[in-house]
CSV table of C-alpha atoms and ligand atoms in Angstrom, one decimal:
chain,number,residue,atom,x,y,z
A,155,UNK,CA,12.3,34.0,38.4
A,156,UNK,CA,11.9,30.3,38.9
A,157,UNK,CA,15.0,28.3,38.2
A,158,UNK,CA,14.8,24.7,36.7
A,159,UNK,CA,17.4,21.9,36.7
A,160,UNK,CA,17.8,18.2,35.9
A,161,UNK,CA,17.8,16.1,39.1
A,162,UNK,CA,18.3,12.6,37.7
A,163,UNK,CA,18.3,10.4,34.6
A,164,UNK,CA,17.3,6.8,33.9
A,165,UNK,CA,16.7,4.3,31.1
A,166,UNK,CA,15.4,0.9,30.3
A,167,UNK,CA,16.6,-1.1,27.3
A,168,UNK,CA,14.8,-4.4,26.4
A,169,UNK,CA,17.3,-7.2,26.8
A,170,UNK,CA,17.1,-8.9,23.4
A,171,UNK,CA,20.1,-7.7,21.3
A,172,UNK,CA,19.8,-8.1,17.5
A,173,UNK,CA,23.1,-7.8,15.6
A,174,UNK,CA,23.4,-6.8,11.9
A,175,UNK,CA,24.4,-10.4,11.3
A,176,UNK,CA,21.1,-11.6,12.9
A,177,UNK,CA,19.2,-9.3,10.5
A,178,UNK,CA,20.8,-11.1,7.5
A,179,UNK,CA,18.7,-14.2,8.2
A,180,UNK,CA,15.5,-12.1,7.9
A,181,UNK,CA,16.4,-9.9,4.9
A,182,UNK,CA,18.8,-9.3,2.1
A,183,UNK,CA,21.3,-7.0,3.9
A,184,UNK,CA,24.9,-7.1,5.2
A,185,UNK,CA,26.8,-5.9,8.3
A,186,UNK,CA,29.1,-4.1,6.0
A,187,UNK,CA,26.3,-2.0,4.3
A,188,UNK,CA,24.7,-1.1,7.6
A,189,UNK,CA,27.9,-0.1,9.4
A,190,UNK,CA,29.3,1.9,6.4
A,191,UNK,CA,26.0,3.8,5.8
A,192,UNK,CA,24.8,4.3,9.4
A,193,UNK,CA,27.4,3.2,12.0
A,194,UNK,CA,24.8,0.8,13.5
A,195,UNK,CA,26.1,-2.6,14.7
A,196,UNK,CA,23.2,-3.8,16.8
A,197,UNK,CA,19.8,-2.7,18.2
A,198,UNK,CA,17.6,-4.1,21.0
A,199,UNK,CA,14.1,-5.3,20.2
A,200,UNK,CA,11.2,-5.8,22.5
A,201,UNK,CA,10.0,-9.4,22.9
A,202,UNK,CA,6.6,-8.2,24.1
A,203,UNK,CA,7.0,-5.2,26.4
A,204,UNK,CA,5.0,-2.4,24.8
A,205,UNK,CA,6.1,1.3,25.0
A,206,UNK,CA,4.5,1.9,28.3
A,207,UNK,CA,6.2,-1.1,29.9
A,208,UNK,CA,9.6,0.2,28.8
A,209,UNK,CA,8.7,3.7,30.0
A,210,UNK,CA,7.5,2.5,33.4
A,211,UNK,CA,10.9,0.7,33.9
A,212,UNK,CA,12.8,3.8,32.8
A,213,UNK,CA,10.7,5.9,35.1
A,214,UNK,CA,11.6,3.7,38.1
A,215,UNK,CA,15.3,4.1,37.2
A,216,UNK,CA,14.9,7.9,37.0
A,217,UNK,CA,13.2,8.0,40.4
A,218,UNK,CA,15.7,5.6,42.0
A,219,UNK,CA,18.4,8.2,41.2
A,220,UNK,CA,16.4,11.0,42.6
A,221,UNK,CA,15.6,12.2,46.2
A,222,UNK,CA,11.9,12.5,45.7
A,223,UNK,CA,8.7,10.4,46.0
A,224,UNK,CA,6.5,9.8,43.0
A,225,UNK,CA,3.7,11.8,44.6
A,226,UNK,CA,5.8,15.0,44.4
A,227,UNK,CA,5.7,14.8,40.6
A,228,UNK,CA,3.1,17.2,39.1
A,229,UNK,CA,3.6,16.6,35.4
A,230,UNK,CA,4.5,13.6,33.3
A,231,UNK,CA,5.2,13.9,29.6
A,232,UNK,CA,6.1,10.9,27.4
A,233,UNK,CA,7.5,11.7,24.0
A,234,UNK,CA,6.6,8.9,21.6
A,235,UNK,CA,5.6,8.1,18.1
A,236,UNK,CA,4.8,4.5,19.0
A,237,UNK,CA,2.3,4.6,21.9
A,238,UNK,CA,0.5,1.5,23.0
A,239,UNK,CA,-2.6,3.0,21.6
A,240,UNK,CA,-4.4,6.3,21.2
A,241,UNK,CA,-5.9,6.1,24.8
A,242,UNK,CA,-5.0,5.8,27.5
A,243,UNK,CA,-1.7,7.6,26.8
A,244,UNK,CA,1.6,6.1,27.7
A,245,UNK,CA,2.1,8.9,30.2
A,246,UNK,CA,-1.2,7.9,32.0
A,247,UNK,CA,0.0,4.3,32.3
A,248,UNK,CA,3.3,5.5,33.7
A,249,UNK,CA,1.4,7.8,36.2
A,250,UNK,CA,-0.6,4.8,37.4
A,251,UNK,CA,2.3,2.4,37.6
A,252,UNK,CA,4.7,4.6,39.5
A,253,UNK,CA,1.8,5.9,41.7
A,254,UNK,CA,2.3,9.6,40.9
A,255,UNK,CA,-1.0,10.4,42.4
A,256,UNK,CA,-0.7,14.2,42.0
A,257,UNK,CA,0.5,14.3,38.4
A,258,UNK,CA,-1.1,15.4,35.1
A,259,UNK,CA,0.1,13.2,32.3
A,260,UNK,CA,0.1,13.3,28.5
A,261,UNK,CA,2.0,12.1,25.4
A,262,UNK,CA,3.7,14.3,22.9
A,263,UNK,CA,4.6,13.3,19.3
A,264,UNK,CA,7.3,15.1,17.5
A,265,UNK,CA,8.8,11.8,16.2
A,266,UNK,CA,12.6,11.7,16.8
A,267,UNK,CA,12.6,15.3,18.1
A,268,UNK,CA,10.0,14.4,20.7
A,269,UNK,CA,12.3,14.4,23.7
A,270,UNK,CA,13.7,17.9,23.0
A,271,UNK,CA,10.2,19.2,22.4
A,272,UNK,CA,8.9,17.5,25.6
A,273,UNK,CA,11.8,18.7,27.8
A,274,UNK,CA,11.3,22.3,26.5
A,275,UNK,CA,7.6,22.1,27.1
A,276,UNK,CA,7.9,20.6,30.6
A,277,UNK,CA,10.4,23.2,31.6
A,278,UNK,CA,8.0,26.0,30.6
A,279,UNK,CA,5.0,24.5,32.3
A,280,UNK,CA,7.0,23.9,35.5
A,281,UNK,CA,8.0,27.6,35.7
A,282,UNK,CA,4.3,28.5,36.1
A,283,UNK,CA,3.1,25.5,38.1
A,284,UNK,CA,2.3,25.1,41.8
A,285,UNK,CA,4.3,21.8,41.9
A,286,UNK,CA,8.1,21.3,41.9
A,287,UNK,CA,8.9,18.3,39.7
A,288,UNK,CA,8.2,17.0,36.2
A,289,UNK,CA,9.1,13.6,34.7
A,290,UNK,CA,10.0,13.7,31.0
A,291,UNK,CA,10.4,10.4,29.2
A,292,UNK,CA,11.1,9.4,25.6
A,293,UNK,CA,10.0,5.8,24.8
A,294,UNK,CA,9.6,3.8,21.7
A,295,UNK,CA,8.8,0.3,20.4
A,296,UNK,CA,9.8,1.3,16.8
A,297,UNK,CA,10.0,-2.4,15.9
A,298,UNK,CA,6.2,-2.6,15.7
A,299,UNK,CA,6.0,0.5,13.4
A,300,UNK,CA,8.3,-1.1,10.9
A,301,UNK,CA,7.7,-3.0,7.7
A,302,UNK,CA,10.1,-5.9,8.3
A,303,UNK,CA,10.2,-6.6,4.5
A,304,UNK,CA,11.6,-3.0,3.9
A,305,UNK,CA,15.3,-3.3,4.4
A,306,UNK,CA,15.7,0.5,3.8
A,307,UNK,CA,14.1,1.2,7.2
A,308,UNK,CA,14.1,-2.1,9.1
A,309,UNK,CA,17.9,-2.1,9.7
A,310,UNK,CA,17.8,1.4,11.2
A,311,UNK,CA,15.6,1.4,14.3
A,312,UNK,CA,15.6,0.0,17.8
A,313,UNK,CA,13.5,-0.1,21.0
A,314,UNK,CA,14.1,1.6,24.4
A,315,UNK,CA,13.0,4.2,26.9
A,316,UNK,CA,14.8,6.8,29.0
A,317,UNK,CA,14.1,10.1,30.7
A,318,UNK,CA,14.9,12.8,33.2
A,319,UNK,CA,13.4,14.3,36.4
A,320,UNK,CA,13.5,18.1,36.2
A,321,UNK,CA,12.5,20.4,39.1
A,322,UNK,CA,12.7,23.8,40.6
A,323,UNK,CA,15.9,24.9,42.3
A,324,UNK,CA,17.6,27.7,44.2
A,325,UNK,CA,20.7,27.1,42.2
A,326,UNK,CA,21.4,28.6,38.8
A,327,UNK,CA,19.1,27.8,35.9
A,328,UNK,CA,20.2,25.0,33.6
A,329,UNK,CA,18.0,25.9,30.6
A,330,UNK,CA,19.9,28.6,28.8
A,331,UNK,CA,18.5,28.9,25.3
A,332,UNK,CA,16.6,27.0,22.6
A,333,UNK,CA,15.6,26.8,19.0
A,334,UNK,CA,12.6,24.6,18.0
A,335,UNK,CA,11.0,24.3,14.5
A,336,UNK,CA,8.8,22.3,12.2
A,337,UNK,CA,8.5,22.1,8.4
A,338,UNK,CA,5.3,20.3,7.6
A,339,UNK,CA,5.8,21.0,3.9
A,340,UNK,CA,8.3,18.1,4.0
A,341,UNK,CA,6.0,15.9,6.2
A,342,UNK,CA,5.8,13.1,3.6
A,343,UNK,CA,9.5,12.4,4.1
A,344,UNK,CA,8.6,10.3,7.2
A,345,UNK,CA,5.2,8.8,7.7
A,346,UNK,CA,3.9,6.2,10.1
A,347,UNK,CA,0.7,4.9,11.6
A,348,UNK,CA,-1.7,6.5,9.1
A,349,UNK,CA,-5.3,5.5,9.3
A,350,UNK,CA,-8.0,6.5,6.8
A,351,UNK,CA,-11.5,7.8,7.5
A,352,UNK,CA,-13.7,4.7,7.9
A,353,UNK,CA,-17.3,5.1,9.0
A,354,UNK,CA,-20.9,4.4,7.9
A,355,UNK,CA,-20.5,7.2,5.2
A,356,UNK,CA,-17.2,6.0,3.7
A,357,UNK,CA,-15.7,2.6,3.7
A,358,UNK,CA,-11.9,2.4,3.3
A,359,UNK,CA,-8.9,0.4,4.1
A,360,UNK,CA,-9.0,-0.3,7.8
A,361,UNK,CA,-5.3,-1.0,8.1
A,362,UNK,CA,-2.7,1.2,9.8
A,363,UNK,CA,0.3,2.0,7.7
A,364,UNK,CA,3.9,1.1,8.5
A,365,UNK,CA,6.8,3.6,8.7
A,366,UNK,CA,8.0,5.0,5.4
A,367,UNK,CA,11.1,7.2,5.1
A,368,UNK,CA,12.8,9.2,2.4
A,369,UNK,CA,16.3,8.8,3.9
A,370,UNK,CA,18.0,11.1,1.4
A,371,UNK,CA,15.5,14.0,2.0
A,372,UNK,CA,16.0,13.7,5.8
A,373,UNK,CA,19.8,13.4,5.5
A,374,UNK,CA,19.9,16.6,3.5
A,375,UNK,CA,17.5,18.5,5.7
A,376,UNK,CA,19.4,17.5,8.8
A,377,UNK,CA,22.9,18.4,7.6
A,378,UNK,CA,21.6,21.8,6.5
A,379,UNK,CA,19.3,22.7,9.5
A,380,UNK,CA,21.1,21.3,12.5
A,381,UNK,CA,24.4,23.2,12.3
A,382,UNK,CA,22.4,26.4,12.0
A,383,UNK,CA,20.1,25.5,14.9
A,384,UNK,CA,23.1,24.8,17.1
A,385,UNK,CA,24.8,28.0,16.2
A,386,UNK,CA,21.6,29.9,17.0
A,387,UNK,CA,21.3,28.6,20.5
A,388,UNK,CA,25.0,29.2,21.2
A,389,UNK,CA,24.6,32.8,20.1
A,390,UNK,CA,21.3,33.3,22.0
A,391,UNK,CA,23.0,31.8,25.1
A,392,UNK,CA,25.8,34.4,24.9
A,393,UNK,CA,28.5,31.7,24.7
A,394,UNK,CA,31.1,30.5,22.2
A,395,UNK,CA,31.1,27.2,20.3
A,396,UNK,CA,34.6,26.4,21.8
A,397,UNK,CA,33.0,26.5,25.3
A,398,UNK,CA,30.5,23.7,24.5
A,399,UNK,CA,31.6,20.5,26.4
A,400,UNK,CA,29.4,18.0,24.5
A,401,UNK,CA,27.1,18.1,21.5
A,402,UNK,CA,24.4,15.4,22.1
A,403,UNK,CA,22.7,14.7,18.8
A,404,UNK,CA,19.8,12.4,18.0
A,405,UNK,CA,21.4,9.1,17.2
A,406,UNK,CA,20.0,8.4,13.7
A,407,UNK,CA,23.2,8.0,11.7
A,408,UNK,CA,26.8,8.3,12.6
A,409,UNK,CA,27.6,9.9,9.2
A,410,UNK,CA,25.1,12.7,9.9
A,411,UNK,CA,26.8,13.4,13.3
A,412,UNK,CA,30.3,13.4,11.7
A,413,UNK,CA,29.1,15.8,9.0
A,414,UNK,CA,27.6,18.2,11.6
A,415,UNK,CA,30.8,18.0,13.6
A,416,UNK,CA,32.8,18.9,10.5
A,417,UNK,CA,30.5,21.8,9.6
A,418,UNK,CA,30.8,23.2,13.0
A,419,UNK,CA,34.6,22.7,13.0
A,420,UNK,CA,34.5,20.9,16.4
A,421,UNK,CA,36.2,17.6,17.2
A,422,UNK,CA,34.0,14.5,16.7
A,423,UNK,CA,35.0,13.4,20.2
A,424,UNK,CA,32.8,16.2,21.5
A,425,UNK,CA,29.8,14.4,19.8
A,426,UNK,CA,29.3,11.3,22.0
A,427,UNK,CA,27.7,8.4,20.1
A,428,UNK,CA,26.0,5.2,21.1
A,429,UNK,CA,24.1,4.5,17.8
A,430,UNK,CA,26.4,1.5,17.2
A,431,UNK,CA,24.7,-0.3,20.1
A,432,UNK,CA,21.1,0.9,19.9
A,433,UNK,CA,20.3,2.0,16.4
A,434,UNK,CA,17.8,4.9,16.0
A,435,UNK,CA,15.5,4.7,19.1
A,436,UNK,CA,13.6,7.9,18.0
A,437,UNK,CA,12.4,9.9,21.0
A,438,UNK,CA,14.4,7.6,23.4
A,439,UNK,CA,17.7,8.3,21.7
A,440,UNK,CA,18.8,11.5,23.5
A,441,UNK,CA,17.7,10.5,27.0
A,442,UNK,CA,19.4,7.1,26.6
A,443,UNK,CA,22.7,8.9,25.6
A,444,UNK,CA,22.3,11.4,28.4
A,445,UNK,CA,21.8,8.7,31.0
A,446,UNK,CA,24.8,6.7,29.8
A,447,UNK,CA,27.0,9.8,30.0
A,448,UNK,CA,25.6,10.7,33.4
A,449,UNK,CA,26.2,7.2,34.8
A,450,UNK,CA,29.8,7.5,33.5
A,451,UNK,CA,30.0,10.8,35.3
A,452,UNK,CA,30.9,12.6,32.0
A,453,UNK,CA,27.8,14.9,32.4
A,454,UNK,CA,25.6,15.9,35.4
A,455,UNK,CA,28.7,15.7,37.6
A,456,UNK,CA,28.5,19.1,39.2
A,457,UNK,CA,31.0,20.7,36.8
A,458,UNK,CA,28.6,23.1,35.2
A,459,UNK,CA,29.3,21.9,31.7
A,460,UNK,CA,27.7,23.4,28.6
A,461,UNK,CA,25.8,20.8,26.7
A,462,UNK,CA,23.8,20.9,23.5
A,463,UNK,CA,20.8,18.6,23.0
A,464,UNK,CA,19.8,18.5,19.3
A,465,UNK,CA,17.2,16.3,17.6
A,466,UNK,CA,15.5,16.0,14.3
A,467,UNK,CA,12.9,13.8,12.6
A,468,UNK,CA,9.4,13.2,11.3
A,469,UNK,CA,7.2,16.2,10.9
A,470,UNK,CA,9.6,17.3,9.8
A,471,UNK,CA,10.6,18.7,13.2
A,472,UNK,CA,13.9,19.7,14.8
A,473,UNK,CA,15.0,21.3,18.0
A,474,UNK,CA,18.1,22.3,20.0
A,475,UNK,CA,18.6,23.2,23.6
A,476,UNK,CA,21.6,24.7,25.3
A,477,UNK,CA,21.9,23.5,28.9
A,478,UNK,CA,24.4,24.3,31.6
A,479,UNK,CA,24.4,21.2,33.8
B,154,LIG,N1,21.1,-3.4,3.1
B,154,LIG,C1,21.7,-3.5,1.9
B,154,LIG,N2,21.4,-2.6,0.9
B,154,LIG,C2,20.5,-1.7,1.2
B,154,LIG,C3,19.8,-1.6,2.4
B,154,LIG,C4,20.1,-2.5,3.4
B,154,LIG,N3,19.6,-2.5,4.6
B,154,LIG,N4,19.0,-0.6,2.3
B,154,LIG,C5,19.1,0.0,1.1
B,154,LIG,N5,20.0,-0.7,0.4
B,154,LIG,C6,20.4,-0.4,-1.0
B,154,LIG,C7,19.4,0.3,-1.7
B,154,LIG,O1,18.5,-0.7,-2.3
B,154,LIG,C8,20.2,1.0,-2.8
B,154,LIG,O2,20.5,0.2,-3.8
B,154,LIG,P1,20.4,0.6,-5.3
B,154,LIG,O3,21.3,1.8,-5.5
B,154,LIG,O4,20.7,-0.6,-6.1
B,154,LIG,O5,18.9,1.0,-5.4
B,154,LIG,C9,21.4,1.4,-2.1
B,154,LIG,O6,21.5,0.5,-0.9
B,154,LIG,C10,21.5,2.8,-1.6
B,154,LIG,O7,20.3,3.1,-0.8
B,154,LIG,P2,19.9,4.6,-0.3
B,154,LIG,O8,18.6,4.6,0.4
B,154,LIG,O9,20.2,5.6,-1.4
B,154,LIG,O10,21.1,4.8,0.8
B,154,LIG,P3,21.6,6.1,1.5
B,154,LIG,O11,23.1,6.2,1.2
B,154,LIG,O12,20.7,7.3,1.3
B,154,LIG,O13,21.5,5.7,3.0
B,154,LIG,C11,20.1,6.0,4.9
B,154,LIG,C12,20.2,5.4,3.5
B,154,LIG,C13,21.1,5.3,5.8
B,154,LIG,C14,18.7,5.7,5.4
B,154,LIG,C15,20.4,7.5,4.9
B,154,LIG,O14,19.7,8.1,3.9
B,154,LIG,C16,20.0,8.1,6.3
B,154,LIG,O15,20.5,7.8,7.3
B,154,LIG,N6,19.1,9.2,6.2
B,154,LIG,C17,18.7,9.9,7.4
B,154,LIG,C18,17.6,9.2,8.1
B,154,LIG,C19,17.3,9.9,9.4
B,154,LIG,O16,18.1,10.6,9.9
B,154,LIG,N7,16.2,9.6,10.0
B,154,LIG,C20,15.9,10.3,11.2
B,154,LIG,C21,14.6,10.6,11.4
B,154,LIG,S1,13.8,9.2,11.8
B,154,LIG,C22,12.4,9.7,12.8
B,154,LIG,O17,12.1,10.8,12.9
B,154,LIG,C23,11.7,8.5,13.4
């Protein structure tokens, strides 16, 4: 059986930091409301770099930390719900920019769950592929998907990109178990980028819609589904919840993470958070967190830690992976 592991991580955050206070000059909101409801204190917004630009910079950071050349990569998947456009894909632009001449490349959209979906998919493809390495990125410019007059969503999101290089290994397998799902019945709880049919037979509104979110609906779905999903992968992985070193959850709301920690009866310190700095960066949120922890040597430090990656979002979609890294 082919074994797969994570070789390196990387990220790129656009440099322009926007504090909650900065937002108050654009809309009727307050630092107090945002911090109390979400834990967010700032986010970074792109001043022009599109999603592919952020992803290319993140890809260079991933490759810098690795031992391989770009032409050894056979697969590039970019998880995004804010691509530059429908075609070419962000992944194709990354493939060109980093000169990964041997790689197939495509984007994947599972909203905020995108990175977990993409990592799970890449790991499966790699096991049956003739090549040895896959680059998996999550990248978003959420700021262009948002209606900046809607304070209910505008204060929540941020821009960024990050990812991992995974590859075949003779060492033990790092991918232990997983649980991935979708519930399209609740799809209307988060919508973005809708476009109507418009052709010579029917004329309609040509505009593309901004992001809409039913925050309560998602909050309730997450606090119900995610603890279950985490428990399932732990059971399937033949381990105990006390043996999990870190629970890395999609950074959408600090309150959600605290509730999940309480429901699982685990100390909140085992749920690292960086939402205060970045806001919700959708598919980029988990790889940004993973890269920060890796650079601090808290994970991917050779200690064989058991790590949960769990994400949720539009679709609705959710997914949890148990890794031993
Ligand atoms: N500043 C000040 N006041 C505000 C703001 C703001 N930015 N936004 C809303 N309010 C007001 C509302 O108008 C409302 O006032 P009212 O009672 O007078 O009408 C009040 O604050 C409460 O608003 P709610 O929307 O009910 O606030 P809630 O407590 O539900 O918090 C939040 C909203 C933070 C969005 C929460 O529901 C949440 O985090 N949900 C989960 C979202 C999530 O996890 N999304 C992840 C998926 S994202 C993806 O896949 C891309």
